mmCIF file of C-alpha atoms in Angstrom:
data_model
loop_
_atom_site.group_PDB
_atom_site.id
_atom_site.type_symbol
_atom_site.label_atom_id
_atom_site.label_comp_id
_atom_site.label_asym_id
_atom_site.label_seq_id
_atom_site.Cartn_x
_atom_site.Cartn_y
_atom_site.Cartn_z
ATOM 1 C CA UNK A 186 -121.475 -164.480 -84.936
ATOM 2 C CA UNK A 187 -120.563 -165.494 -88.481
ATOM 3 C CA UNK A 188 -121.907 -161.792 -89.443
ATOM 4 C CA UNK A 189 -119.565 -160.302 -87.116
ATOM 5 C CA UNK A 190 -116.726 -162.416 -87.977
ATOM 6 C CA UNK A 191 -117.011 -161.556 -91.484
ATOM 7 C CA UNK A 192 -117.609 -157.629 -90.816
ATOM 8 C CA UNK A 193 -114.334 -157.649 -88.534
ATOM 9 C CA UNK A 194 -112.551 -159.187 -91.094
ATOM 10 C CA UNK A 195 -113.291 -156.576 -93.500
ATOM 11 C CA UNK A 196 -112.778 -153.614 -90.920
ATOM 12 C CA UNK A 197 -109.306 -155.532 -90.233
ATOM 13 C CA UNK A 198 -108.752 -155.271 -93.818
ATOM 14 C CA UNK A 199 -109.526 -151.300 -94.421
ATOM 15 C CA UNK A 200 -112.393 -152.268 -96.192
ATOM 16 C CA UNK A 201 -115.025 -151.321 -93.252
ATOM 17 C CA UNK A 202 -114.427 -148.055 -90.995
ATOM 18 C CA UNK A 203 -115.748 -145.436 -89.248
ATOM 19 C CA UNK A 204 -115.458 -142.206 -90.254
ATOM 20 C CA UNK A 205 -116.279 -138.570 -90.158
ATOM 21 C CA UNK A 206 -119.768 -137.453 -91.158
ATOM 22 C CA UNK A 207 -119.721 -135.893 -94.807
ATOM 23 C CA UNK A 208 -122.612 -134.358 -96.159
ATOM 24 C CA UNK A 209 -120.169 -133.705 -99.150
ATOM 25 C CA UNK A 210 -119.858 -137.603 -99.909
ATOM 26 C CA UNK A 211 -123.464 -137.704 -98.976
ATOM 27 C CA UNK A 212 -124.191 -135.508 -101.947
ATOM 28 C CA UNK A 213 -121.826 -137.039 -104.029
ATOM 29 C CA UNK A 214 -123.457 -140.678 -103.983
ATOM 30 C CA UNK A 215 -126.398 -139.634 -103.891
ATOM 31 C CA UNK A 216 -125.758 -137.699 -107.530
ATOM 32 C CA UNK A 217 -124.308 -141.491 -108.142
ATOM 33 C CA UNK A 218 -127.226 -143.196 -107.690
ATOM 34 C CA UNK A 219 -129.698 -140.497 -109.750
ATOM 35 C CA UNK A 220 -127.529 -140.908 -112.749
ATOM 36 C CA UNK A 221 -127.314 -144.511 -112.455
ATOM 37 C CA UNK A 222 -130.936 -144.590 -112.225
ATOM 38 C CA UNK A 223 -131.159 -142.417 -114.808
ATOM 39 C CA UNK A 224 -128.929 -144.520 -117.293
ATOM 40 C CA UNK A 225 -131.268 -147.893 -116.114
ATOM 41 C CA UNK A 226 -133.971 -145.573 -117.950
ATOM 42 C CA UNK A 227 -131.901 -144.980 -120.861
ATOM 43 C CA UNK A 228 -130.916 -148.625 -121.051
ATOM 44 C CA UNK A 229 -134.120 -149.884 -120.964
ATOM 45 C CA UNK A 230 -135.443 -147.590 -123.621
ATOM 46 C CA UNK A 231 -132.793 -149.067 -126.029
ATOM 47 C CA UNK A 232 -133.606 -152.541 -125.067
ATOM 48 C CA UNK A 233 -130.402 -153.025 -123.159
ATOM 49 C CA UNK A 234 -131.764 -154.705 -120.994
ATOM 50 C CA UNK A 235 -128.914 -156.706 -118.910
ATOM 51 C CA UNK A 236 -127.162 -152.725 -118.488
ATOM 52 C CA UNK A 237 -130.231 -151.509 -117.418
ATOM 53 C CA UNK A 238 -130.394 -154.269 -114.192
ATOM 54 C CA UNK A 239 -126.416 -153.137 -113.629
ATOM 55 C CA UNK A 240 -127.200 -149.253 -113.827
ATOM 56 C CA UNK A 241 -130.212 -149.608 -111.504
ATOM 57 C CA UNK A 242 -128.245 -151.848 -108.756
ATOM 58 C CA UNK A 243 -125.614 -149.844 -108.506
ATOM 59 C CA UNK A 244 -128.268 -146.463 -108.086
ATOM 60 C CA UNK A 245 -129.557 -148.489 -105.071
ATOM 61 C CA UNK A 246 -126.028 -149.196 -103.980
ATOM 62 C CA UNK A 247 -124.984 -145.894 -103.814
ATOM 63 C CA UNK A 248 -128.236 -144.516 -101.997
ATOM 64 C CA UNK A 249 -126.901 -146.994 -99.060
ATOM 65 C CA UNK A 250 -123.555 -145.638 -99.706
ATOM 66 C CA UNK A 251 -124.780 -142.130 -99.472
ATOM 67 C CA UNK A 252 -126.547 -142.959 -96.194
ATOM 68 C CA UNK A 253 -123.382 -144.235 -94.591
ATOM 69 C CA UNK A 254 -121.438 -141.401 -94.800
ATOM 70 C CA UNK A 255 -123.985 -139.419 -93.427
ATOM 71 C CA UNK A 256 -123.570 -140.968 -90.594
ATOM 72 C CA UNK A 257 -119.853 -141.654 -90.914
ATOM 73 C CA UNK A 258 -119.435 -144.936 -92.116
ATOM 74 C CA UNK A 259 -117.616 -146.112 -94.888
ATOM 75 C CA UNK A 260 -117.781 -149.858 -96.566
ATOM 76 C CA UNK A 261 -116.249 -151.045 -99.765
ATOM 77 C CA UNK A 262 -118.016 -153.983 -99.777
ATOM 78 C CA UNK A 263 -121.207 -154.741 -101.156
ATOM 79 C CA UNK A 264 -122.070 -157.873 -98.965
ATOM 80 C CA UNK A 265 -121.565 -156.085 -96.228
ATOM 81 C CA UNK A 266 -122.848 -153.351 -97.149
ATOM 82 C CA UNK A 267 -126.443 -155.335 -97.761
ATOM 83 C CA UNK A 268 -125.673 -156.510 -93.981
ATOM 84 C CA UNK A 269 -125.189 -153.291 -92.188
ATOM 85 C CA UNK A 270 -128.042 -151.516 -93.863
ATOM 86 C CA UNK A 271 -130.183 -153.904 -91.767
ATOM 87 C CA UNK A 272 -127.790 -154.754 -88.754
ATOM 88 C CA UNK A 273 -127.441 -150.906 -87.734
ATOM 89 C CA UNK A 274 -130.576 -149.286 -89.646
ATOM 90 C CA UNK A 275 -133.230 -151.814 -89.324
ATOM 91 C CA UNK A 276 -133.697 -151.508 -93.325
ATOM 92 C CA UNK A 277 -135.136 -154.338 -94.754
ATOM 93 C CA UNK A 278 -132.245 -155.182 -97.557
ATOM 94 C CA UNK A 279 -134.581 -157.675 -99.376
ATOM 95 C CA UNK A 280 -134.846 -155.749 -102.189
ATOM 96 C CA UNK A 281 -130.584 -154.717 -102.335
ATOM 97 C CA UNK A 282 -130.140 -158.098 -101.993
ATOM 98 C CA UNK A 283 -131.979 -159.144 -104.855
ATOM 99 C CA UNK A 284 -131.228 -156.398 -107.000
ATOM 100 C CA UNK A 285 -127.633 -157.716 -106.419
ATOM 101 C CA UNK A 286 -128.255 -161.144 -107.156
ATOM 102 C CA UNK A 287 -129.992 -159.881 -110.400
ATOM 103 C CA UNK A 288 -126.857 -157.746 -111.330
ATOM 104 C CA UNK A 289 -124.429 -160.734 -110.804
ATOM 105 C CA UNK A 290 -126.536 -162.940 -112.787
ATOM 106 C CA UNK A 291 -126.962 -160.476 -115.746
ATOM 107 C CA UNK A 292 -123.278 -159.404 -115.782
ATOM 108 C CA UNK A 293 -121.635 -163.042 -115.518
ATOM 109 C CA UNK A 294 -123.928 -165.764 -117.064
ATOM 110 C CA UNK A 295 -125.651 -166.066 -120.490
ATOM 111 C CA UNK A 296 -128.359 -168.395 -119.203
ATOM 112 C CA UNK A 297 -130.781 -166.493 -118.177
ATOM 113 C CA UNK A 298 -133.894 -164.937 -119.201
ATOM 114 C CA UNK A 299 -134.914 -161.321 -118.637
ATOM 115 C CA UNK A 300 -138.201 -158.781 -119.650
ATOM 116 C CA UNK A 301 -138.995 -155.223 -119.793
ATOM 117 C CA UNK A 302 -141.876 -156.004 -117.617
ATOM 118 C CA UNK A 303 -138.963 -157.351 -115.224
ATOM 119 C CA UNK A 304 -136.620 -154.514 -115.707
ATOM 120 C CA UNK A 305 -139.461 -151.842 -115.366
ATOM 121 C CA UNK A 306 -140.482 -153.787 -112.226
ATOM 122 C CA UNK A 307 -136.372 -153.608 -110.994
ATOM 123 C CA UNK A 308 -136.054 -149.837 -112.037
ATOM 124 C CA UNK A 309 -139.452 -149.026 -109.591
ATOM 125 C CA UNK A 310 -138.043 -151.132 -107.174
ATOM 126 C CA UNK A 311 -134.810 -148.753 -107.048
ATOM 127 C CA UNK A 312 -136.975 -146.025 -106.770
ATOM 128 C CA UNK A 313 -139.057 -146.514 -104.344
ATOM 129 C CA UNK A 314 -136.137 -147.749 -102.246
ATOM 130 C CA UNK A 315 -134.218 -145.191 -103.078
ATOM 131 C CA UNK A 316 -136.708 -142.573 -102.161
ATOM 132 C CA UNK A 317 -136.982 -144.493 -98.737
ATOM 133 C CA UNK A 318 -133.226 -144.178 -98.417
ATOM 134 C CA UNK A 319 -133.661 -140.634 -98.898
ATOM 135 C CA UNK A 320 -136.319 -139.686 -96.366
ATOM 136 C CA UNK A 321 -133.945 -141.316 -93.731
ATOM 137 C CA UNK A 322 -131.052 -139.434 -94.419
ATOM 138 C CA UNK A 323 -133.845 -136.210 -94.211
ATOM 139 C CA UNK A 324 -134.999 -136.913 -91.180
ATOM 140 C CA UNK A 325 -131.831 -137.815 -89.823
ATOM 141 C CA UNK A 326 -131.306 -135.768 -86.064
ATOM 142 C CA UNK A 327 -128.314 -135.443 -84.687
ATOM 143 C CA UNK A 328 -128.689 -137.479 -81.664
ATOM 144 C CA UNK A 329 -129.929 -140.337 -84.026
ATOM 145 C CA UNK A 330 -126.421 -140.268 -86.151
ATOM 146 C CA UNK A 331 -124.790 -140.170 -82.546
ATOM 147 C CA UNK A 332 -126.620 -143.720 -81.754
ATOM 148 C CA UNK A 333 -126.492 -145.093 -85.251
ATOM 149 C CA UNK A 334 -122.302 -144.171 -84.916
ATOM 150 C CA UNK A 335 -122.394 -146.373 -81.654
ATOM 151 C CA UNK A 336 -124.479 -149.219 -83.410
ATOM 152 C CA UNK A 337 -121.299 -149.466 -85.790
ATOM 153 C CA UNK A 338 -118.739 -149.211 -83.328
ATOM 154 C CA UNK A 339 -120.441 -151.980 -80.854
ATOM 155 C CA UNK A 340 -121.116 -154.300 -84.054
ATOM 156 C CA UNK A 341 -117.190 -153.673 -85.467
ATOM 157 C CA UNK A 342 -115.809 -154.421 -82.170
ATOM 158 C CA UNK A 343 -113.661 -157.428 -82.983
ATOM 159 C CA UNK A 344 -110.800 -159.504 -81.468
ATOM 160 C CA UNK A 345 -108.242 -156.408 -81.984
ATOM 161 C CA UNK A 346 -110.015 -154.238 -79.574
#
């Protein structure tokens, strides 16, 4: 209930909605989330470590992205976006979640420690999920979109409807 209370709240707000299907978008994120990854590399070559962790987040963020809006779903926030990932794809968000929690920590505190061992573990960890992301957008069948669109629209019903 608290999920759905929060989720309606956001879809009250503009920040949740349904939307038309765009392979364009699709694309779009998904050329996001290869450059981001791309940049973790980069980062992590030049021992920028605490970019790297930001740069390889925000490639697995936009692979989830990138999967919404092949179905038609749009979210602006990243909580929820961690939430309905699981809630209508029954994708474990473990590893989003964690990434995230990595990212915050690295981008707003100075106590912490961090490793290349831990970055190169971070930047597979994007990969691989990632890649999973993108197998499920490829197999993807049009009557599966049709019952993924009514997973969304049974889990946003709110109080307004």
């Amino acid at each position: 209930m608290k999920k759905t209370n929060f989720l309606n709240k956001l879809k009250r707000k503009g920040k949740i909605s349904i939307v038309e299907p765009s392979d364009n978008l699709k694309s779009s994120y998904l050329q996001k989330s290869e450059s981001h990854l791309s940049s973790a590399k980069i980062l992590l070559e030049n021992e920028r470590l605490e970019e790297s962790v930001s740069m390889a987040y925000y490639s697995m963020y936009h692979s989830v992205l990138a999967l919404f809006y092949k179905v038609g779903l749009k979210c602006e926030n990243h909580t929820a976006t961690s939430i309905l990932l699981k809630e209508i794809f029954d994708i474990d968000n473990s590893e989003l979640s964690d990434a995230k929690r990595e990212r915050i920590d690295k981008q707003y505190y100075v106590d912490f420690s961090i490793s290349e061992d831990d970055v190169n573990e971070l930047i597979s960890t994007a990969e691989g999920f990632n890649a999973k992301l993108l197998d499920c957008m490829e197999r993807l069948s049009t009557e599966e979109t049709t019952k993924f669109r009514a997973k969304i629209k049974d889990l946003l019903k709110g109080d307004d409807e």
